[in-house]
Amino acid sequence: EAGVAQSPRYKIIEKRQSVAFWCNPISGHATLYWYQQILGQGPKLLIQFQNNGVVDDSQLPKDRFSAERLKGVDSTLKIQPAKLEDSAVYLCASSPVSGRQPQHFGDGTRLSIL
Amino acid sequence: KNEVEQSPQNLTAQEGEFITINCSYSVGISALHWLQQHPGGGIVSLFMLSSGKKKHGRLIATINIQEKHSSLHITASHPRDSAVYICAAPLDDTGNQFYFGTGTSLTVIP
């Protein structure tokens, strides 16, 4: 079974620039999550999708972050404009509809803001 | 105060040693997850357990629901076990969202 695919693996940008991350979940997984993991901390949920609808985006900084999952499969997470404190690993995860199954994580995108 | 706390934060062991990582949580849960994160950032789910003990290879996870405590043990540790180990407790019964511990960084020296 193919895992959760994320790209790019690494990204370096200057502050105030824009960046986008892409995630392709495991086939058939209806639930998709984006996490932000700052160095030394556990992952923090940014947004959760169920198919193409948003279930929870309460911790998403909506003034600069946006995410979409238009066809209920792939998802993109965008930051515009980036700030220094956005330097982190951005993890995508997916799980089957039931939600009680373990989440499957991608390898993450490591973002560095200069 | 974090809902999920792990100890120790950092751990260095000699190859072959028996390793224990502890996780305490303050929320009422039906299951707890142990995750492994390698230096490249990828996370792998190791265990989801709701009672007793689970074993996978050299990894053993135990949980005591009454005491709100779980442990992850690694027997005969190996340098390839070097990673960050994270415990995660579900926010609610759906199991969709989690409180994550800050992780235990394990280094196994040859």
mmCIF file of C-alpha atoms in Angstrom, chain B residues 48-96:
data_model
loop_
_atom_site.group_PDB
_atom_site.id
_atom_site.type_symbol
_atom_site.label_atom_id
_atom_site.label_comp_id
_atom_site.label_asym_id
_atom_site.label_seq_id
_atom_site.Cartn_x
_atom_site.Cartn_y
_atom_site.Cartn_z
ATOM 1 C CA MET B 48 -2.520 1.902 19.267
ATOM 2 C CA LEU B 49 -3.494 0.297 22.541
ATOM 3 C CA SER B 50 -6.398 0.542 24.925
ATOM 4 C CA SER B 51 -5.408 -1.989 27.586
ATOM 5 C CA GLY B 52 -2.688 -4.348 28.671
ATOM 6 C CA LYS B 53 0.292 -4.867 26.435
ATOM 7 C CA LYS B 54 1.203 -5.080 22.751
ATOM 8 C CA LYS B 55 4.410 -6.400 21.247
ATOM 9 C CA HIS B 56 5.930 -5.898 17.810
ATOM 10 C CA GLY B 57 9.400 -7.276 17.320
ATOM 11 C CA ARG B 58 11.657 -5.671 19.927
ATOM 12 C CA LEU B 59 9.084 -3.050 20.827
ATOM 13 C CA ILE B 60 6.633 -3.504 23.697
ATOM 14 C CA ALA B 61 3.958 -1.020 24.737
ATOM 15 C CA THR B 62 1.965 -1.195 27.943
ATOM 16 C CA ILE B 63 -0.874 0.912 29.258
ATOM 17 C CA ASN B 64 -2.611 1.308 32.599
ATOM 18 C CA ILE B 65 -5.876 3.135 31.959
ATOM 19 C CA GLN B 66 -6.652 3.599 35.674
ATOM 20 C CA GLU B 67 -3.278 5.215 36.359
ATOM 21 C CA LYS B 68 -3.304 7.096 33.003
ATOM 22 C CA HIS B 69 0.169 5.884 32.211
ATOM 23 C CA SER B 70 1.802 4.102 29.315
ATOM 24 C CA SER B 71 5.320 2.874 28.651
ATOM 25 C CA LEU B 72 7.208 2.005 25.495
ATOM 26 C CA HIS B 73 10.033 -0.504 25.903
ATOM 27 C CA ILE B 74 12.746 -1.381 23.419
ATOM 28 C CA THR B 75 14.666 -4.590 24.057
ATOM 29 C CA ALA B 76 18.183 -5.139 22.709
ATOM 30 C CA SER B 77 18.349 -1.578 21.395
ATOM 31 C CA HIS B 78 20.094 -0.879 18.103
ATOM 32 C CA PRO B 79 21.413 2.333 16.515
ATOM 33 C CA ARG B 80 18.604 2.180 13.961
ATOM 34 C CA ASP B 81 16.174 2.673 16.858
ATOM 35 C CA SER B 82 17.502 6.233 17.169
ATOM 36 C CA ALA B 83 14.474 8.457 16.641
ATOM 37 C CA VAL B 84 11.951 10.619 18.457
ATOM 38 C CA TYR B 85 9.177 8.636 20.110
ATOM 39 C CA ILE B 86 5.894 10.457 20.613
ATOM 40 C CA CYS B 87 2.828 9.388 22.551
ATOM 41 C CA ALA B 88 -0.543 10.762 21.524
ATOM 42 C CA ALA B 89 -3.925 10.708 23.242
ATOM 43 C CA PRO B 90 -7.158 11.200 21.303
ATOM 44 C CA LEU B 91 -9.097 14.394 22.036
ATOM 45 C CA ASP B 92 -12.399 12.530 21.926
ATOM 46 C CA ASP B 93 -14.005 9.220 21.091
ATOM 47 C CA THR B 94 -13.817 9.796 17.350
ATOM 48 C CA GLY B 95 -10.054 9.304 17.500
ATOM 49 C CA ASN B 96 -9.637 11.973 14.844
#
